[in-house]
């Protein structure tokens, strides 16, 4: 099976603020949306979202 397109990539991070700084200030990604528990970056047709590990239940509704 060949993957032709990815809609979104979600990363659970240990340090939300450090990760936000890395993706915005080091890699230069532009914030698409942000609400305090996650930040979403638009990378072409794919979204990259970072979530603080403690907040994953907000999005995924289960313990990981």
Coordinates of C-alpha atoms in Angstrom, one line a residue:
X1 CA 0.0 0.0 0.0
X2 CA 1.4 3.4 -1.0
X3 CA 0.6 6.4 1.2
X4 CA -0.1 9.3 -1.1
X5 CA -1.0 12.0 1.4
X6 CA -0.9 12.7 5.1
X7 CA -3.6 14.8 6.7
X8 CA -2.0 15.3 10.1
X9 CA 0.9 14.3 12.3
X10 CA 0.4 14.6 16.1
X11 CA 3.3 14.6 18.4
X12 CA 3.1 14.1 22.2
X13 CA 5.9 16.1 23.7
X14 CA 7.5 16.1 27.2
X15 CA 8.1 19.9 27.1
X16 CA 5.4 21.8 25.2
X17 CA 7.1 25.2 25.6
X18 CA 10.5 23.9 24.5
X19 CA 8.9 22.1 21.5
X20 CA 6.9 25.2 20.6
X21 CA 10.1 27.3 20.7
X22 CA 11.9 24.7 18.6
X23 CA 9.3 24.4 15.8
X24 CA 8.7 28.2 15.6
X25 CA 12.1 29.8 16.3
X26 CA 14.6 27.1 15.2
X27 CA 12.7 25.5 12.3
X28 CA 10.7 28.6 11.4
X29 CA 7.3 26.9 11.2
X30 CA 4.3 29.3 11.3
X31 CA 1.5 28.6 13.8
X32 CA -1.8 27.7 12.2
X33 CA -3.8 27.5 15.4
X34 CA -3.1 27.4 19.1
X35 CA -5.4 26.9 22.1
X36 CA -3.1 26.3 25.2
X37 CA -3.1 22.5 25.1
X38 CA -1.8 22.1 21.5
X39 CA -0.3 24.0 18.6
X40 CA -1.0 23.2 15.0
X41 CA 1.4 24.1 12.2
X42 CA 0.4 23.9 8.5
X43 CA 3.1 22.3 6.4
X44 CA 1.8 22.3 2.9
X45 CA -1.2 20.1 2.8
X46 CA -0.2 18.4 6.1
X47 CA -0.8 19.6 9.6
X48 CA 1.7 19.0 12.4
X49 CA 0.3 19.3 15.9
X50 CA 2.2 19.2 19.2
X51 CA 0.5 18.2 22.4
X52 CA 1.8 18.2 26.0
X53 CA 1.9 14.5 27.0
X54 CA -0.4 15.2 30.0
X55 CA -3.0 16.7 27.7
X56 CA -3.3 13.8 25.1
X57 CA -6.6 12.8 26.6
X58 CA -8.1 16.0 25.4
X59 CA -7.5 14.9 21.8
X60 CA -7.3 11.1 21.9
X61 CA -9.8 10.2 24.8
X62 CA -7.6 7.4 26.2
X63 CA -4.5 7.0 28.2
X64 CA -1.4 6.5 26.1

